CSV table of C-alpha atoms in Angstrom, one decimal:
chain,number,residue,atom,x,y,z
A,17,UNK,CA,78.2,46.9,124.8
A,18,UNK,CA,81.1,49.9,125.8
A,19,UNK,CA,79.4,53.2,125.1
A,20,UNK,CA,81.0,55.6,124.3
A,21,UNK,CA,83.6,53.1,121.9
A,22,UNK,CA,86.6,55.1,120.8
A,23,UNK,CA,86.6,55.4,116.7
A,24,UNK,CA,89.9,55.7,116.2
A,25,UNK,CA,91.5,52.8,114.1
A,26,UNK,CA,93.0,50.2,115.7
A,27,UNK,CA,96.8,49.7,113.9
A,28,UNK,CA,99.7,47.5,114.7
A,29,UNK,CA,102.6,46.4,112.5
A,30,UNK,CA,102.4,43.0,111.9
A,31,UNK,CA,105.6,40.4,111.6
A,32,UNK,CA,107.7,39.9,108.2
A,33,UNK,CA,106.3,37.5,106.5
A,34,UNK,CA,108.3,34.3,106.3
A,35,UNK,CA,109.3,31.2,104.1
A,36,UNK,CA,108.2,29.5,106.9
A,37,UNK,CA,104.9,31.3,108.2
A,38,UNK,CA,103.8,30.7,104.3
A,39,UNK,CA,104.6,27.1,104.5
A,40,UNK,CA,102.8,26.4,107.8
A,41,UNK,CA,99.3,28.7,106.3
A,42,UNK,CA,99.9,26.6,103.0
A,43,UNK,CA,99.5,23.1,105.0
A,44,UNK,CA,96.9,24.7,107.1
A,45,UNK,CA,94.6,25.0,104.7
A,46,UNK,CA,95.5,22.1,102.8
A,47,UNK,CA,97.1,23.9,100.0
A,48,UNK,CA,100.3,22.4,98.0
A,49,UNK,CA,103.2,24.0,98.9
A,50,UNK,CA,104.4,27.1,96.6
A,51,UNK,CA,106.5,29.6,97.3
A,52,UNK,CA,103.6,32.8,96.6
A,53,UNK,CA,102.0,33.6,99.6
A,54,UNK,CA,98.3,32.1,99.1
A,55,UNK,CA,95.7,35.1,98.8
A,56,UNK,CA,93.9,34.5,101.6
A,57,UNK,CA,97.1,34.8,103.4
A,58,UNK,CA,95.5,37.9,104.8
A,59,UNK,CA,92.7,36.5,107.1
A,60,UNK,CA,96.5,36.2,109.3
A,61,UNK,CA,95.8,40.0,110.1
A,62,UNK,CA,92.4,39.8,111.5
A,63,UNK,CA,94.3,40.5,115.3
A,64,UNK,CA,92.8,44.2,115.0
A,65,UNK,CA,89.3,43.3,114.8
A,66,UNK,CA,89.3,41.0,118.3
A,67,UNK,CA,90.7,44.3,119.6
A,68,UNK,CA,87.6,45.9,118.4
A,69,UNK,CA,85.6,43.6,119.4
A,70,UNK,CA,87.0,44.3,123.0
A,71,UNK,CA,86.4,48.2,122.4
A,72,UNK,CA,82.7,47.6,121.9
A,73,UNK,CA,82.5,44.9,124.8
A,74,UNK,CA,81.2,41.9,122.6
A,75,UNK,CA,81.1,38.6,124.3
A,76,UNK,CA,83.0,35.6,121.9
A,77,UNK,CA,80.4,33.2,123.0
A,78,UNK,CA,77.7,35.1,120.6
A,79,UNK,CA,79.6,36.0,118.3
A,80,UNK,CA,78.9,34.7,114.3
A,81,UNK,CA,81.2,35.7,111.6
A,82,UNK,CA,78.7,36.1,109.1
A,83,UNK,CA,80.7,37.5,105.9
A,84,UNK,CA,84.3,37.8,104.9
A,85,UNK,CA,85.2,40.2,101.5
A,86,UNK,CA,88.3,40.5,100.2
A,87,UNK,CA,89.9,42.8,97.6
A,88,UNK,CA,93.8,41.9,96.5
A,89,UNK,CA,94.9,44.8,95.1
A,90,UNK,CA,98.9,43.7,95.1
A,91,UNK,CA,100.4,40.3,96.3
A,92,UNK,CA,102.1,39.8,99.4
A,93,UNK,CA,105.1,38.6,99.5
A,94,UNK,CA,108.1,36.9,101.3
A,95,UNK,CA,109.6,39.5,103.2
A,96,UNK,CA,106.7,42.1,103.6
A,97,UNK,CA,106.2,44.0,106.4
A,98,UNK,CA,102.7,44.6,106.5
A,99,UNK,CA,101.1,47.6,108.2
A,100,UNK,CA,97.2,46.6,109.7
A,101,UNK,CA,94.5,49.0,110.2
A,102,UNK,CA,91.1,48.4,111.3
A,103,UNK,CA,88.2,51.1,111.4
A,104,UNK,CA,84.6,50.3,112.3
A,105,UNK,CA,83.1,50.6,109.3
A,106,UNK,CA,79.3,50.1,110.4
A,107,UNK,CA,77.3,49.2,114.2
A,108,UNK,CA,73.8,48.4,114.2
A,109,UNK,CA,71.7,47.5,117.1
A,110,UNK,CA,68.3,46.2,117.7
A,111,UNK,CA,66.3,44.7,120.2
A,112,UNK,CA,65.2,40.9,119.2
A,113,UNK,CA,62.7,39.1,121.8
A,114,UNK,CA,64.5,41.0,124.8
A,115,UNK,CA,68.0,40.4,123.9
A,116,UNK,CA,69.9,41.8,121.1
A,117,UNK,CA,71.6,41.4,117.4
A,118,UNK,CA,74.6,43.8,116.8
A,119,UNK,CA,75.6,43.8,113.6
A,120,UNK,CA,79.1,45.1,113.1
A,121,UNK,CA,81.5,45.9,110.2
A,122,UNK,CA,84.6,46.1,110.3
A,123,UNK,CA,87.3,47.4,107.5
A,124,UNK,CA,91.2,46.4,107.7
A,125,UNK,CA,93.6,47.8,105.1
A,126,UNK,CA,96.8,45.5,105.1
A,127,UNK,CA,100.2,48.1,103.7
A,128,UNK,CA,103.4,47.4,102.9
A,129,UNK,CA,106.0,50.3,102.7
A,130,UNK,CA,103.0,52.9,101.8
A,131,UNK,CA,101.6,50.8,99.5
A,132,UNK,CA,97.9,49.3,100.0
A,133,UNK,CA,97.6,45.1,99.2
A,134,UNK,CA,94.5,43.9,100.4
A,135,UNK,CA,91.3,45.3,102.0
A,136,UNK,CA,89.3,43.1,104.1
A,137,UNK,CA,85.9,43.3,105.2
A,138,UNK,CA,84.0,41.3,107.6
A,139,UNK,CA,80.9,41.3,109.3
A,140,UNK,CA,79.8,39.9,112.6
A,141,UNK,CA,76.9,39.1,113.6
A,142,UNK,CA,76.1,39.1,117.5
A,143,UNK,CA,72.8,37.6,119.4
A,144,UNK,CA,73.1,38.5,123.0
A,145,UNK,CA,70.0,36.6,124.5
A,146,UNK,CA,67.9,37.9,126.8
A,147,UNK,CA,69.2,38.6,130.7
A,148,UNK,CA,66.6,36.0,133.0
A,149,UNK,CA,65.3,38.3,135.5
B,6,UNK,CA,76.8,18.4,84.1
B,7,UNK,CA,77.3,21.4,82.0
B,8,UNK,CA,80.2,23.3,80.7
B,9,UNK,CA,80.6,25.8,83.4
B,10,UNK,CA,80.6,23.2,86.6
B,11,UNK,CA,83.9,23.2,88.5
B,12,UNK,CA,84.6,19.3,89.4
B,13,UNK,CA,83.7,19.0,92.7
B,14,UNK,CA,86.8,18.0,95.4
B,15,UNK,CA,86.1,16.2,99.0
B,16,UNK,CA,88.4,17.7,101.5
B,17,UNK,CA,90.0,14.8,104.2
B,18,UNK,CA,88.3,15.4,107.5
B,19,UNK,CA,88.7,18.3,108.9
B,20,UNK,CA,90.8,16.9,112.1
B,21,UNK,CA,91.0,19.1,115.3
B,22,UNK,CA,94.7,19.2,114.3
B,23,UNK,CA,94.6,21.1,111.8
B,24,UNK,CA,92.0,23.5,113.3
B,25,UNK,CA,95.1,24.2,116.0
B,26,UNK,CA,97.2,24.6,112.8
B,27,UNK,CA,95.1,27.0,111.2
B,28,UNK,CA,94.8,29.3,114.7
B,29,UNK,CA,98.6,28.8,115.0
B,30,UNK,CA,99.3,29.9,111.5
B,31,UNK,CA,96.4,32.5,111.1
B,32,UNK,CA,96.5,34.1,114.3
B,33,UNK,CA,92.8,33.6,115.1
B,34,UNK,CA,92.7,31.4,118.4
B,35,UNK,CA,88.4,32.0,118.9
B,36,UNK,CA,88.3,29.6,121.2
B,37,UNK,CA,85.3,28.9,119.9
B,38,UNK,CA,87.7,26.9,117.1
B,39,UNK,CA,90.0,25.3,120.3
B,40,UNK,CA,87.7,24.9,123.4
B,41,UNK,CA,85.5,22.3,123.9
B,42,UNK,CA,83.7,23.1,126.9
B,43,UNK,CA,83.8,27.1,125.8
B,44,UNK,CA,81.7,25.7,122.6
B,45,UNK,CA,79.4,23.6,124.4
B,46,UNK,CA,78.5,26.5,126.5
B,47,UNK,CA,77.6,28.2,123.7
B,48,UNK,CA,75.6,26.2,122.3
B,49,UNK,CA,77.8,24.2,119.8
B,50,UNK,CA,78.0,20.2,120.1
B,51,UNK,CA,81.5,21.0,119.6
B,52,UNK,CA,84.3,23.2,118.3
B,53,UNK,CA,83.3,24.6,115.4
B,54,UNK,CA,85.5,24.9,112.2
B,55,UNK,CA,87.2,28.3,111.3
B,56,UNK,CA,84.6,30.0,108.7
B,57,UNK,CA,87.9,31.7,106.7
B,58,UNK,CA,89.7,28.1,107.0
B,59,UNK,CA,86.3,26.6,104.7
B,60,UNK,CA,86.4,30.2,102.6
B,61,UNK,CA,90.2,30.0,102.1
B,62,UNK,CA,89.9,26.1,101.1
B,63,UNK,CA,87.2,27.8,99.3
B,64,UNK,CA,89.3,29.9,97.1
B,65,UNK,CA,92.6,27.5,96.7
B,66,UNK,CA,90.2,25.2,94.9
B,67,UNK,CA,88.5,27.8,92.9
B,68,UNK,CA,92.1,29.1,91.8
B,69,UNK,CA,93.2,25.2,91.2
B,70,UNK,CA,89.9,24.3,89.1
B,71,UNK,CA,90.5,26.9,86.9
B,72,UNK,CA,93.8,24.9,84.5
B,73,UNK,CA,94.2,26.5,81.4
B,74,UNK,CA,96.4,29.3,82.3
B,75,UNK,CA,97.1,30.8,86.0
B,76,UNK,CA,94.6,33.3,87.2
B,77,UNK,CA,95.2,35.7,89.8
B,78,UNK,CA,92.6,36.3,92.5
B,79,UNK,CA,91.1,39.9,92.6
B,80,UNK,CA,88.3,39.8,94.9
B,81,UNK,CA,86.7,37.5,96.9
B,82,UNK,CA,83.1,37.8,99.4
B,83,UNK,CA,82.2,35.0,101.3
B,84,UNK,CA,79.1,34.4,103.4
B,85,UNK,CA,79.1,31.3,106.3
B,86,UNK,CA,75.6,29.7,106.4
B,87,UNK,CA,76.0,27.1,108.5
B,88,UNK,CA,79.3,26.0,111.1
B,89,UNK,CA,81.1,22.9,109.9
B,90,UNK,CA,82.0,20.8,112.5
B,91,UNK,CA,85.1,18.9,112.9
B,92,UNK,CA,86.2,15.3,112.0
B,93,UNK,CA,84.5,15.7,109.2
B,94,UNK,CA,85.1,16.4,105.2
B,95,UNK,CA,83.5,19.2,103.1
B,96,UNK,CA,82.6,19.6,99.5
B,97,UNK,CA,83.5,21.8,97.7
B,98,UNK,CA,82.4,22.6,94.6
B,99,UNK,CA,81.8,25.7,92.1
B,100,UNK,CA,80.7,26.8,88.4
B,101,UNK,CA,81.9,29.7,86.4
B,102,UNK,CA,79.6,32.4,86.6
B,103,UNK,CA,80.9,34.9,83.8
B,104,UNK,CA,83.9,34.8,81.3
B,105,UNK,CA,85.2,38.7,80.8
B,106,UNK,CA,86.5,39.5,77.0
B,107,UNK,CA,90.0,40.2,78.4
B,108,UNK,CA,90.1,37.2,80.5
B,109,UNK,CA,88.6,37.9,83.5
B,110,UNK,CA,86.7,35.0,85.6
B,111,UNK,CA,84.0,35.1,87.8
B,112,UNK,CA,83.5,31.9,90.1
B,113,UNK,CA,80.6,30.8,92.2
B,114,UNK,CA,81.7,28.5,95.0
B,115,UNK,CA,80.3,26.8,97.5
B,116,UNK,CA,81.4,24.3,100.5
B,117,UNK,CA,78.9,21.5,102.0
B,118,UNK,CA,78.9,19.3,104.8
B,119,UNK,CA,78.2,15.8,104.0
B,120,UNK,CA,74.5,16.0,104.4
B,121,UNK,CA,74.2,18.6,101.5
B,122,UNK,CA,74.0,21.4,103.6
B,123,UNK,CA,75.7,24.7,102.3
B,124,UNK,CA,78.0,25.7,104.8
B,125,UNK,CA,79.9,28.4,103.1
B,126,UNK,CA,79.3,30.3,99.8
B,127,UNK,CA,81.2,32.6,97.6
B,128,UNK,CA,81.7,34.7,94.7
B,129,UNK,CA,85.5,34.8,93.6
B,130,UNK,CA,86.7,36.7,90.7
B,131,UNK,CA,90.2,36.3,89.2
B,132,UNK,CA,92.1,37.8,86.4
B,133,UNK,CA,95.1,36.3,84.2
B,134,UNK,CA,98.6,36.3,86.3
């Protein structure tokens, strides 16, 4: 894992949200069409957390999403320009039969114009095996 | 079955497809979701199905079950047990956990592969839109 990791929060501006990108989530999941953007919508702006993922130096291949929480605080909407911000919430480390489990959490506030919609939460889980010597 | 049991819903397979759908539309291309071999090499017997594709299937069906008025969902914590793999249907099923005076509703919820094994569990509350 990178040490030092940077703790800055990782931001980016994400893409107006369109008829179309809430149509093609919709039939993703195997919703029926609607025009509201579906609640889960969200899990769309998760880009931020792969980026830290990179910061710390976590390999995909051992890494388990373990839990997702989400809060809704206002609906997104056709048209939104959401704002993402992810901060490392939480980093735990210990040594399990000479590899390692990293437990990480991570917290992304999703804003439109100022005003917060959604906060996500999610926790990885990663078990780095031991290195064969 | 008792008053509080959501009907339970079988999902189609879960087809490979629609995994390449769900990275396409969610932005989360883990190949982990798209690569075979990068699966197999960890340790997978295939790609694995997206754990917020099961929790968001999840939560459309805990929003859908509930028919006597439209809720909004407030909050929503998932926990993935188990990887789901593809080609293959889940069940999902639920039971209302707690009725609030002014019309909250708290769900339990839970997805299963066909053996019976929990794959995905979560607590969903809503309140009236």
């Amino acid at each position: 894992m990178t040490n030092p990791v940077k703790k800055d929060p990782i931001e980016y501006n994400a893409p107006t949200i369109t008829e179309k990108a809430v149509h093609d989530f919709r039939a993703a999941i195997g919703s029926p069409q609607g025009a509201e953007v579906s609640p889960t919508y969200v899990t769309c702006y998760r880009l931020a957390e792969f980026d830290w993922l990179h910061r710390l130096g976590i390999t995909l291949q051992y890494l388990l999403h373990a839990e997702q929480e989400y809060e809704f605080l206002r609906p997104l909407k056709i048209g939104d320009t959401p704002k993402i911000s992810t901060t490392l919430d939480n980093l735990k480390e210990r040594k399990v039969g000479g590899g390692r489990l990293i437990v990480i959490d991570l917290k992304t506030d999703v804003t439109v114009a100022g005003e917060l919609k959604a906060i996500a939460r999610t926790k990885f889980m990663v078990r780095e095996p031991a290195v064969a010597t | 079955m008792t008053e509080s049991l959501l009907i339970p819903k079988t999902t189609p397979p879960i087809a490979r497809t629609q995994l390449r759908a769900y990275a396409d539309a969610s932005g989360d291309v883990n190949p982990m979701h798209l690569d075979e071999e990068f699966a197999k090499r960890a340790g997978f017997p295939s790609v694995i199905v997206h754990g917020m594709l099961s929790l968001s299937m999840m939560a459309e069906y805990g929003i859908a079950s509930l028919t006597e008025r439209r809720y909004s969902l407030r909050r929503l914590k998932g926990r993935f047990r188990k990887v789901a793999l593809p080609d293959r249907p889940l069940v999902l099923g639920g039971e209302i956990k707690n009725r609030e005076p002014e019309g909250g509703v708290t769900l339990s919820l839970w997805a299963k592969n066909p053996e019976g094994e929990v794959i995905a569990d979560a607590e969903a509350n809503l309140t009236p839109a």
